[in-house]
Tab-separated table of N, CA and C in Angstrom:
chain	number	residue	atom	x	y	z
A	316	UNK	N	0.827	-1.193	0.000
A	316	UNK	CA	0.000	0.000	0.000
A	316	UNK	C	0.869	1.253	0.000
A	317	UNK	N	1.581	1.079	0.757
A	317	UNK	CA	2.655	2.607	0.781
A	317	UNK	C	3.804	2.883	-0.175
A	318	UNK	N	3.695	2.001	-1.157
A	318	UNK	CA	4.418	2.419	-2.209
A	318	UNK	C	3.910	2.835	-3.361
A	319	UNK	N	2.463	2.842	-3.095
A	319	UNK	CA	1.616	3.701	-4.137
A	319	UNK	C	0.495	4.590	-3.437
A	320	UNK	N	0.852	4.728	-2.201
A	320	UNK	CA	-0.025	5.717	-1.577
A	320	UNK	C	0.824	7.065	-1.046
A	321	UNK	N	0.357	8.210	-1.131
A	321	UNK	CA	1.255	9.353	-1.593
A	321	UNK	C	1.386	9.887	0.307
A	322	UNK	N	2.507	10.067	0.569
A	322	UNK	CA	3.236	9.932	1.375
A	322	UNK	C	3.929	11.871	1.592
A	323	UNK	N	4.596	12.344	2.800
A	323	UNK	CA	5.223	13.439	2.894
A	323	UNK	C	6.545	13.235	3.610
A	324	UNK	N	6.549	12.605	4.701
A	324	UNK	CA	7.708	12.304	5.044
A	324	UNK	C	8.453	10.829	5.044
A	325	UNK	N	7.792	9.888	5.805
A	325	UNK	CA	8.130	8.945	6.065
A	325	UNK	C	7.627	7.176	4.972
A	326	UNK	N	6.019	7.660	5.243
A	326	UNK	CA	4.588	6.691	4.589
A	326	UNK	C	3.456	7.309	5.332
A	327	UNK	N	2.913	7.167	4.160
A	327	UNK	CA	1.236	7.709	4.607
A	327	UNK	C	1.110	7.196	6.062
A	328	UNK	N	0.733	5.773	6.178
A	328	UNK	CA	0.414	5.459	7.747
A	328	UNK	C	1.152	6.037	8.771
A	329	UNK	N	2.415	6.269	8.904
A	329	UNK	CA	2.986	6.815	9.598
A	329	UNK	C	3.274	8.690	9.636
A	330	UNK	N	2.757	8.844	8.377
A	330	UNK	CA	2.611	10.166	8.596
A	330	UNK	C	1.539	10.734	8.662
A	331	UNK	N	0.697	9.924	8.732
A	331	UNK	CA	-1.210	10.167	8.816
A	331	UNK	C	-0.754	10.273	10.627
A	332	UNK	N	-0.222	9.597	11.365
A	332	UNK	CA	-0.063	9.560	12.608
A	332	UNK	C	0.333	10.300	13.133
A	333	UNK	N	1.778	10.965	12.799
A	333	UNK	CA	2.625	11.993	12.907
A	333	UNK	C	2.375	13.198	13.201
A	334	UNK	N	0.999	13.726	11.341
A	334	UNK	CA	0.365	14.880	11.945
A	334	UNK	C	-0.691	15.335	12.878
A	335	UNK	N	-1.523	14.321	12.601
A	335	UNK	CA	-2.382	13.504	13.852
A	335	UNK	C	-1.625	13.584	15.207
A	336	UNK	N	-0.974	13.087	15.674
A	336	UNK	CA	-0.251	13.673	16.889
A	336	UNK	C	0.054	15.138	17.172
A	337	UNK	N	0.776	15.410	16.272
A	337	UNK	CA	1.240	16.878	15.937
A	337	UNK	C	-0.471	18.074	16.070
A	338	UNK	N	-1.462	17.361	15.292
A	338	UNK	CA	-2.749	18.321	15.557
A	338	UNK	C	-3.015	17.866	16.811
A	339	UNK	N	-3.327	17.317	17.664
A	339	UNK	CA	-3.461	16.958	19.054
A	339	UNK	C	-2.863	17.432	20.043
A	340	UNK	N	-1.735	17.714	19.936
A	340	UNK	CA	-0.605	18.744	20.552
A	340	UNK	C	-1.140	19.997	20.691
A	341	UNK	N	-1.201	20.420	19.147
A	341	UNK	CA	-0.984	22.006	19.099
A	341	UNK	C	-2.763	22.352	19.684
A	342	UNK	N	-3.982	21.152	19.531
A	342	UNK	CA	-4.988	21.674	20.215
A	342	UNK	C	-4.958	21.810	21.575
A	343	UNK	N	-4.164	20.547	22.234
A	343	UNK	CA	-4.175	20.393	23.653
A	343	UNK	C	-3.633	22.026	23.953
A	344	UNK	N	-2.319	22.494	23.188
A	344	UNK	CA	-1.893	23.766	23.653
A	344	UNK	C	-2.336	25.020	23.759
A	345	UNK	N	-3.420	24.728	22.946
A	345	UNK	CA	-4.868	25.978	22.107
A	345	UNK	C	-5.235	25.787	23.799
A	346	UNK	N	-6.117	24.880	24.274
A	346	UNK	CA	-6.514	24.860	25.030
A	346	UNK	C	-6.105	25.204	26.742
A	347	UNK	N	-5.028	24.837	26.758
A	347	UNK	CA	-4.115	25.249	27.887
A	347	UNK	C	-3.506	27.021	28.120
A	348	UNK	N	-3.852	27.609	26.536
A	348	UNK	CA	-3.740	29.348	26.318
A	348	UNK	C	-5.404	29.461	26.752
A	349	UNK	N	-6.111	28.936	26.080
A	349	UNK	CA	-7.341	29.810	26.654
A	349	UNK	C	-7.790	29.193	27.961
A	350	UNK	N	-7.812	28.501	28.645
A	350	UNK	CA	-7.911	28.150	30.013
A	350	UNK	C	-7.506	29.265	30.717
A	351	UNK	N	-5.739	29.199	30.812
A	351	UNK	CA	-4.636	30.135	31.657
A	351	UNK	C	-5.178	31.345	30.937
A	352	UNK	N	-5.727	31.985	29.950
A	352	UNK	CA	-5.801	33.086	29.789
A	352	UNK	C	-7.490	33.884	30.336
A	353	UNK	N	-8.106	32.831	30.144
A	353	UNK	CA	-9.713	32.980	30.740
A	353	UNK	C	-9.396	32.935	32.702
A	354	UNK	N	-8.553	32.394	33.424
A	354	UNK	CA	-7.871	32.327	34.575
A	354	UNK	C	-7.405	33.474	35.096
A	355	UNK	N	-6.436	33.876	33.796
A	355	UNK	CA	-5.341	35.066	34.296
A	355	UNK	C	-5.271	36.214	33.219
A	356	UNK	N	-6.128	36.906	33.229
A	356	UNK	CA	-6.445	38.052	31.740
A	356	UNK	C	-4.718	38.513	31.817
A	357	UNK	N	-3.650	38.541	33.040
A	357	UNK	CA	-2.348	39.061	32.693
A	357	UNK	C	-1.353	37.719	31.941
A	358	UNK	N	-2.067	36.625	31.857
A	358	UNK	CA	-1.036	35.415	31.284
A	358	UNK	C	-0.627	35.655	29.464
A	359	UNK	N	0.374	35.667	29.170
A	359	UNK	CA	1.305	35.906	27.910
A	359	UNK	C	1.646	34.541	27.658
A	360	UNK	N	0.784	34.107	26.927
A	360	UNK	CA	1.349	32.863	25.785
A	360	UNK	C	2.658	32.960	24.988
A	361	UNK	N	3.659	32.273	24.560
A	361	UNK	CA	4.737	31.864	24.217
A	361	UNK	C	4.495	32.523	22.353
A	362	UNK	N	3.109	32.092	22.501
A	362	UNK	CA	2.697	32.715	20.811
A	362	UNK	C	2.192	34.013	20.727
A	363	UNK	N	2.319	34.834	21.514
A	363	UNK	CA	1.941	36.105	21.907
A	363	UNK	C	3.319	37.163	21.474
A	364	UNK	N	3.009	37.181	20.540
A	364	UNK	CA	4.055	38.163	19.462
A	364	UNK	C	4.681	39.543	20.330
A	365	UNK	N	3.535	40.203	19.402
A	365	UNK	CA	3.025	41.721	19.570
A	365	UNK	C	1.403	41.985	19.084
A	366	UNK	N	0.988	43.081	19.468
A	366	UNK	CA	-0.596	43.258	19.611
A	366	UNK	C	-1.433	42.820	18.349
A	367	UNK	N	-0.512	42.304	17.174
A	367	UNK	CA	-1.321	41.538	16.120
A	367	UNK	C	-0.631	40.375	15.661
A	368	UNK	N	0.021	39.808	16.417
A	368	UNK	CA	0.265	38.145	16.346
A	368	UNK	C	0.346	38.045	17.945
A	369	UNK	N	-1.270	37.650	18.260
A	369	UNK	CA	-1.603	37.446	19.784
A	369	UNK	C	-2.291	35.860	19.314
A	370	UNK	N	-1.490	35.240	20.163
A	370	UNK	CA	-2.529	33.492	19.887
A	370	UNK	C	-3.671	33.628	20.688
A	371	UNK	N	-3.164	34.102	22.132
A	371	UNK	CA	-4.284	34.397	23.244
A	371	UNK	C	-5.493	35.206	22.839
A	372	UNK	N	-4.844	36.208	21.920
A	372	UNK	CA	-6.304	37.354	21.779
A	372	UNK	C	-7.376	36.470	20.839
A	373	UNK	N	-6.745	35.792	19.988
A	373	UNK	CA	-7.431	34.853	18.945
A	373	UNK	C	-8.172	33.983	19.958
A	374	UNK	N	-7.611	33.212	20.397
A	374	UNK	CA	-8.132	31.703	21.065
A	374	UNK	C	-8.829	32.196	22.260
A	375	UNK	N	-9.010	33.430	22.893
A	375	UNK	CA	-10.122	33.950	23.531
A	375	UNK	C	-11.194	34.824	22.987
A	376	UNK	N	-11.191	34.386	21.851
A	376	UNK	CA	-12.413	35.838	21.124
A	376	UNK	C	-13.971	34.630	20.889
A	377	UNK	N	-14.593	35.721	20.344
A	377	UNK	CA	-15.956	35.034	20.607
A	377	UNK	C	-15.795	33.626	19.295
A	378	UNK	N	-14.839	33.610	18.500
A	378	UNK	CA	-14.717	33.013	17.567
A	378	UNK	C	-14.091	31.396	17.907
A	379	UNK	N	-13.799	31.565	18.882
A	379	UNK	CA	-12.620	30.287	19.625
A	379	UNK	C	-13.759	29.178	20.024
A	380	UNK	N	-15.026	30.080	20.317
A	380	UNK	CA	-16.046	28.935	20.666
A	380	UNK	C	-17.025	28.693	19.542
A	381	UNK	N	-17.708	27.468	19.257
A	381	UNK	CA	-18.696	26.952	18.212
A	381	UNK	C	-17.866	27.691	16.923
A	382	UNK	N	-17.217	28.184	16.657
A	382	UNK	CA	-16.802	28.854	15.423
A	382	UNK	C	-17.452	30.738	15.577
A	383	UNK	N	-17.815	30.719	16.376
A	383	UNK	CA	-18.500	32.487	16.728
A	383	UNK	C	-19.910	31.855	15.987
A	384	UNK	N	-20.039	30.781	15.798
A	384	UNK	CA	-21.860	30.609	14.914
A	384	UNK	C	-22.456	29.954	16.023
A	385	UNK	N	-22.629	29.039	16.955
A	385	UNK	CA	-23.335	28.461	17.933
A	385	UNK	C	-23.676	29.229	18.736
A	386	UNK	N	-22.849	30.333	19.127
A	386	UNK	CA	-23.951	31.132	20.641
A	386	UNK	C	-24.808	31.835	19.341
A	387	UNK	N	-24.829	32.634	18.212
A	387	UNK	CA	-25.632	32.585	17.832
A	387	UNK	C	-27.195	32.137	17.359
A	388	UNK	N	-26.615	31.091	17.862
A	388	UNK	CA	-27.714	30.094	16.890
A	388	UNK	C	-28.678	29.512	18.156
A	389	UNK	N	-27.854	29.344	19.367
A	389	UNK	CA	-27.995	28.736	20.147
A	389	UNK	C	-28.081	29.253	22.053
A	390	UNK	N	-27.070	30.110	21.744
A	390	UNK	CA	-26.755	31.212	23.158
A	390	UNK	C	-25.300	30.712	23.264
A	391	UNK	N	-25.164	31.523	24.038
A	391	UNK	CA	-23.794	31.610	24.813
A	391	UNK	C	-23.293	30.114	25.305
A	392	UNK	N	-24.274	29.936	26.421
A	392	UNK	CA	-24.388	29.021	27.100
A	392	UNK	C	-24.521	28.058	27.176
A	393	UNK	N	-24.937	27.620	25.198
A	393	UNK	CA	-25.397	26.265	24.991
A	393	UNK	C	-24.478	25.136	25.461
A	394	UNK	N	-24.660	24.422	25.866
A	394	UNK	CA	-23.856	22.704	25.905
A	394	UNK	C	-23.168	22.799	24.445
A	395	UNK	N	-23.615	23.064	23.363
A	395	UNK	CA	-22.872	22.774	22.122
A	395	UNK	C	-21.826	23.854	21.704
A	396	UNK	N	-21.739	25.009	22.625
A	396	UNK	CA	-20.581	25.876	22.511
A	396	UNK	C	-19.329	25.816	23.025
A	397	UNK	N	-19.006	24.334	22.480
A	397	UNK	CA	-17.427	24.149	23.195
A	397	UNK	C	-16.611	24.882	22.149
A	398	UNK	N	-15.443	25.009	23.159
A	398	UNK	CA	-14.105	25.414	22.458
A	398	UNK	C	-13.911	24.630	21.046
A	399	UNK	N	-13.435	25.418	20.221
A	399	UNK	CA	-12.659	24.896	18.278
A	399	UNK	C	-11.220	23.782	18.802
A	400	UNK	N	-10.794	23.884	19.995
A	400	UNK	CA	-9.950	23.705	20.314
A	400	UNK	C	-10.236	22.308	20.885
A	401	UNK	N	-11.014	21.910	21.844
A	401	UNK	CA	-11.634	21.001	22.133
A	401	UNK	C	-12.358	19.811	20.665
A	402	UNK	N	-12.817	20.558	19.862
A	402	UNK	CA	-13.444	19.733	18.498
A	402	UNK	C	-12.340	19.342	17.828
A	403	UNK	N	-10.991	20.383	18.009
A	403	UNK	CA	-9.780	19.424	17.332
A	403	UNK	C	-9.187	18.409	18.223
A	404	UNK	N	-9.242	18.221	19.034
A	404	UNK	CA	-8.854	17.094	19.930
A	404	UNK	C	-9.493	16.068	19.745
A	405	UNK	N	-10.918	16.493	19.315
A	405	UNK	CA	-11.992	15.273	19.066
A	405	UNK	C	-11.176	14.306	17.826
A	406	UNK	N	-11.377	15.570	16.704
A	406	UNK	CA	-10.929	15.670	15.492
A	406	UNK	C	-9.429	14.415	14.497
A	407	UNK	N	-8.222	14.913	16.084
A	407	UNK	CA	-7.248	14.301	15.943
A	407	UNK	C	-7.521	12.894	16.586
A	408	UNK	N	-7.932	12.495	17.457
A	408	UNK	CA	-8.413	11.078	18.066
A	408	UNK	C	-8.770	10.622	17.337
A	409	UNK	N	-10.369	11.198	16.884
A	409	UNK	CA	-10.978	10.369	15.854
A	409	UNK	C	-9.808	9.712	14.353
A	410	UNK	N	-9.133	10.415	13.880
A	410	UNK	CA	-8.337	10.253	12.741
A	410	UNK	C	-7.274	9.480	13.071
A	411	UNK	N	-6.610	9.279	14.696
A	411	UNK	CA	-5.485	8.690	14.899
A	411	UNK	C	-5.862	7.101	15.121
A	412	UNK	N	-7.652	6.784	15.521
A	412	UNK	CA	-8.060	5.707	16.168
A	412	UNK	C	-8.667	5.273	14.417
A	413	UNK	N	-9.496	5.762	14.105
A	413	UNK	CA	-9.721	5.130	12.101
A	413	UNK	C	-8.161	4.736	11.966
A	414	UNK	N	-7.144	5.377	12.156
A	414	UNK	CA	-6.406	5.429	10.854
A	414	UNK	C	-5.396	4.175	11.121
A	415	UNK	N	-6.266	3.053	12.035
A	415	UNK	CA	-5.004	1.816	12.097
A	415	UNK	C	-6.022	0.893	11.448
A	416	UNK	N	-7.119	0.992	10.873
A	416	UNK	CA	-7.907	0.265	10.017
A	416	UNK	C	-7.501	0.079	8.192
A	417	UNK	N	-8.170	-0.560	7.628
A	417	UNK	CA	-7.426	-0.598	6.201
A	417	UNK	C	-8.602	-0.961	4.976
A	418	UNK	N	-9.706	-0.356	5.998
A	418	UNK	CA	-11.028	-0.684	5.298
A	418	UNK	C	-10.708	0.505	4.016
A	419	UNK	N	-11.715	0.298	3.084
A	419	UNK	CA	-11.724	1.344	1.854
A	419	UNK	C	-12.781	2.233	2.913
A	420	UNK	N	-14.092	1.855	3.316
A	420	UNK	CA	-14.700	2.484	4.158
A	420	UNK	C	-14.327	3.954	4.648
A	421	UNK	N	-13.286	3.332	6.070
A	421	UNK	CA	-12.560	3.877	6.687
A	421	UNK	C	-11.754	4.972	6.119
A	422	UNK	N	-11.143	4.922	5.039
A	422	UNK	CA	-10.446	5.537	4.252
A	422	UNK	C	-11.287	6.404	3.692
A	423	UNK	N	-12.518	6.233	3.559
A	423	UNK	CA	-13.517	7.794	2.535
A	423	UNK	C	-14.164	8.088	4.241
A	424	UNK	N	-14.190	8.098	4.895
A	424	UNK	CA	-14.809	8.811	6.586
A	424	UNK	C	-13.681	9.244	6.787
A	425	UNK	N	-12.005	8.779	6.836
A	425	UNK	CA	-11.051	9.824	7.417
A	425	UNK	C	-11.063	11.085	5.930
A	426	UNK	N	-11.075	10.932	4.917
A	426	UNK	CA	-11.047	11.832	3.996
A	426	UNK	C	-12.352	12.443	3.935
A	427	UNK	N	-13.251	12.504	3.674
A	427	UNK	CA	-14.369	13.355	4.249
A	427	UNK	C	-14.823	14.130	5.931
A	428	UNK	N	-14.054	13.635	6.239
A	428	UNK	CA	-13.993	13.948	7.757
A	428	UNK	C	-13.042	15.541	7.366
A	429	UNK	N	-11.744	14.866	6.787
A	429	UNK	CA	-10.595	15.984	6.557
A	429	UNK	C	-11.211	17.325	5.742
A	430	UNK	N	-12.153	16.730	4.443
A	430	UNK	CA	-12.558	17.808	4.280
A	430	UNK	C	-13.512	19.110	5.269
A	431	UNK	N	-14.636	18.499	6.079
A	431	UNK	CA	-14.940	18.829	6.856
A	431	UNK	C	-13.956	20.062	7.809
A	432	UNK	N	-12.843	19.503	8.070
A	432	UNK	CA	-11.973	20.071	8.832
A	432	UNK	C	-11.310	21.171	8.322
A	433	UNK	N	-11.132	21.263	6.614
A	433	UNK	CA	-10.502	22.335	6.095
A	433	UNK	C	-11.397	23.389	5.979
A	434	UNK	N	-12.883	22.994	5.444
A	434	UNK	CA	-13.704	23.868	5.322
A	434	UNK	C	-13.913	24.596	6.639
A	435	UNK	N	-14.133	24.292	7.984
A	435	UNK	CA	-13.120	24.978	9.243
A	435	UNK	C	-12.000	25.654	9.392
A	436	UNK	N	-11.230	25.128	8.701
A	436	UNK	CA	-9.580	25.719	8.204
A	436	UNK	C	-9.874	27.228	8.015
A	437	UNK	N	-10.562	27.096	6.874
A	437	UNK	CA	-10.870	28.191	5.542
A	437	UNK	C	-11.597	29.264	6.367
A	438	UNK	N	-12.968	28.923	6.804
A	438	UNK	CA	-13.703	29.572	7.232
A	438	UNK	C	-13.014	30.446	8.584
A	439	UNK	N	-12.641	29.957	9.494
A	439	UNK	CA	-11.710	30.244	10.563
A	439	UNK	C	-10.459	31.298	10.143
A	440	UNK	N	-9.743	30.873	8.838
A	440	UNK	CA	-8.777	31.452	8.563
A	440	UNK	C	-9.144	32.976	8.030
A	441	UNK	N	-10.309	33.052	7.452
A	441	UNK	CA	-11.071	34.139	7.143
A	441	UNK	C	-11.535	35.131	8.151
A	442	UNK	N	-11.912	34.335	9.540
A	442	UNK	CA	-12.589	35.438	10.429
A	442	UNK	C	-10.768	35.800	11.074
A	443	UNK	N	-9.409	35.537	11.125
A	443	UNK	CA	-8.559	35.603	11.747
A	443	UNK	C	-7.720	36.454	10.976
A	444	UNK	N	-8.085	36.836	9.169
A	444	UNK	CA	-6.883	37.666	8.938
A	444	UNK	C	-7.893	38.980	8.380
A	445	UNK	N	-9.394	38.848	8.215
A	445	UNK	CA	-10.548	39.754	7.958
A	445	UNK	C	-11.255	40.319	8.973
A	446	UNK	N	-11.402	39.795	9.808
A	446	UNK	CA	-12.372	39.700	10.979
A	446	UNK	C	-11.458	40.509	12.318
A	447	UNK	N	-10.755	39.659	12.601
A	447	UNK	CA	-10.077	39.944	14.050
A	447	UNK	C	-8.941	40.728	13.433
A	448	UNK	N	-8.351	41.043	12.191
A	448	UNK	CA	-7.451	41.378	12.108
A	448	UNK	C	-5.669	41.048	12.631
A	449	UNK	N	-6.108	39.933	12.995
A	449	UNK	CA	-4.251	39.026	13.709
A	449	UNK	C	-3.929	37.941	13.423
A	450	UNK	N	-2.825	37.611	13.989
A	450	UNK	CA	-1.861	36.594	13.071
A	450	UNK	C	-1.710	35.358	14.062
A	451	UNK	N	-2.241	34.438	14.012
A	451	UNK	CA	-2.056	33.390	15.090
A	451	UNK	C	-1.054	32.425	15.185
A	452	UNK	N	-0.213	31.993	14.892
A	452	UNK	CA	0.869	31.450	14.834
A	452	UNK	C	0.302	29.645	15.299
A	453	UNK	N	-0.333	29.647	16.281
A	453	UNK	CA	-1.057	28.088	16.247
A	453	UNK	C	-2.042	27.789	15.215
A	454	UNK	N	-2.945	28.982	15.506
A	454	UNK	CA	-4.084	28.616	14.225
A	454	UNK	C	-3.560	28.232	13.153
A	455	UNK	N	-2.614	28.720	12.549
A	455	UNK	CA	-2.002	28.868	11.232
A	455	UNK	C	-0.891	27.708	11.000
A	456	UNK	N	-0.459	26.557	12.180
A	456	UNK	CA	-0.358	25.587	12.370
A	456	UNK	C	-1.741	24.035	11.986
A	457	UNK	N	-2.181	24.652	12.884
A	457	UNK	CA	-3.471	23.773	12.404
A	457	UNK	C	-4.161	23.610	10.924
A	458	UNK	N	-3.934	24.852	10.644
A	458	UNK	CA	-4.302	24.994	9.149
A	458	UNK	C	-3.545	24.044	8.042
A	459	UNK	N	-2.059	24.291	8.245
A	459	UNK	CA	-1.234	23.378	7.709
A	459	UNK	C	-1.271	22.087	8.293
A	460	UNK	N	-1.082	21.970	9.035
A	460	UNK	CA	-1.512	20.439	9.645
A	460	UNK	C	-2.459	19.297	9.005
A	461	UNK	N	-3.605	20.373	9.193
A	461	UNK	CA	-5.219	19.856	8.456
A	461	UNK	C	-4.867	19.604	7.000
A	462	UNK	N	-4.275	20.494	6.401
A	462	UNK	CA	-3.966	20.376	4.959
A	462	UNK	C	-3.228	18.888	4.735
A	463	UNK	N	-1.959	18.939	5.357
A	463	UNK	CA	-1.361	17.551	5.539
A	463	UNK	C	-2.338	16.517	5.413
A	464	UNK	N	-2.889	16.593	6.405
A	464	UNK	CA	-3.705	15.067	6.584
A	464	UNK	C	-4.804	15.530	5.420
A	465	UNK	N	-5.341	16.294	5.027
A	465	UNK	CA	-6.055	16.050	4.013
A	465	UNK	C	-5.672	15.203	2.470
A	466	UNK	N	-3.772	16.017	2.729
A	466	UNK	CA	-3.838	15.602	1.544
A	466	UNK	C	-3.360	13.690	1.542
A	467	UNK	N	-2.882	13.297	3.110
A	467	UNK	CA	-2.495	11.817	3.411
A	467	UNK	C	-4.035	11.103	3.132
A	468	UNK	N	-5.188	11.693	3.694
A	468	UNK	CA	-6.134	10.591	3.629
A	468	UNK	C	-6.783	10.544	1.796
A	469	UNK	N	-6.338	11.963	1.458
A	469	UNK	CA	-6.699	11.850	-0.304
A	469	UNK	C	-6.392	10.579	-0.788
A	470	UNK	N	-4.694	10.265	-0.922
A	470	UNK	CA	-3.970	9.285	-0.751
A	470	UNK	C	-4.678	8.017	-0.494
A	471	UNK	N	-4.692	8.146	0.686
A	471	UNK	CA	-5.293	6.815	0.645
A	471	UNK	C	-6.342	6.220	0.710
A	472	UNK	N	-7.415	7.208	0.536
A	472	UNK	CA	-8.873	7.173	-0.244
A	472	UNK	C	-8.504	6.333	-1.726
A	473	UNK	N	-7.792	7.100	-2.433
A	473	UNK	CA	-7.264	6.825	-4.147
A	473	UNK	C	-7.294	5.682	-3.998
A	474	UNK	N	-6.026	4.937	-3.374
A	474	UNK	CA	-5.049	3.553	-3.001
A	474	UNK	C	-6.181	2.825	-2.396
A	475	UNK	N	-7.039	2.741	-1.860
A	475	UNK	CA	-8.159	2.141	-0.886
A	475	UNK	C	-9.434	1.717	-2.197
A	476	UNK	N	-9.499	2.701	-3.087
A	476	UNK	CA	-10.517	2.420	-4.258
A	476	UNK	C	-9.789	1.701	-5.511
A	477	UNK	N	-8.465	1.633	-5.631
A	477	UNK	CA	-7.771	0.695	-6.078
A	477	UNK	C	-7.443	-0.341	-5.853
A	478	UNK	N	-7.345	-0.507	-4.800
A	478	UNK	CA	-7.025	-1.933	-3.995
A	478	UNK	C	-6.377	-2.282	-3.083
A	479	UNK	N	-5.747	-1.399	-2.578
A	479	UNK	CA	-4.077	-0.837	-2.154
A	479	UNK	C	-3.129	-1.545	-3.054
């Protein structure tokens, strides 16, 4: 399978994992800035530039939760207004726990899943360089990240409808 399934560093499987880890990280860390920063309005994240590459100002704005569309839709308060940060944790689990399967199945749910995730990417990346006006240095991690694995599970969507 991995000699015809399109690969970035190592092999798809192992680099489907890699970034998958790597997005799991950088959410767990999303999350650990807006915690300590919802805690301590004086706490300075490591990604905290200058007043327009703030990770903190990003990952605490109304946008960090449901996407800024659920308290809309829903309130503030809803149960379904968790942290973006929290849904990538979901996000990376889900993709790290599929991705030791070798179903063709499996392979069009992690790649439709991924798309899912870019169209988040996109949309997100829009309210962060239009919207809020700043430069996030994690977000903009995740973005690439997501891209990665989009383009690993493309891969092996292809290879999975071929045969491997």
């Amino acid at each position: 399978m991995d000699e015809e399934t399109g690969y970035l560093i190592i092999n798809n499987a192992l680099d489907r994992m890699l970034f998958n880890v790597f997005g799991f990280l950088v959410s767990l860390y999303s999350l650990n800035i807006e915690w300590k920063k919802e805690h301590n309005p004086m706490y300075k994240a490591y990604c905290d530039i200058n007043e327009h590459m703030s990770c903190s100002r990003v990952l605490t704005s109304e946008y960090a939760r449901g996407f800024g569309l659920v308290s809309i839709l829903f309130g503030k308060n809803s149960a379904l207004n968790i942290r973006n940060c929290t849904l990538g944790l979901f996000f990376y689990l889900f993709q790290i726990l599929l991705g030791f399967s070798t179903s063709p199945t499996v392979a069009s749910i992690l790649y439709y899943s991924s798309i899912v995730s870019i169209v988040g990417c996109v949309y997100l990346a829009f309210i962060l360089f239009f919207v809020l006006k700043d430069v996030c240095v994690v977000c903009i991690a995740t973005y690439f990240i997501n891209g990665a694995i989009l383009y690993l599970n493309y891969s092996l969507k292809v290879a999975a409808q071929k045969g491997f």
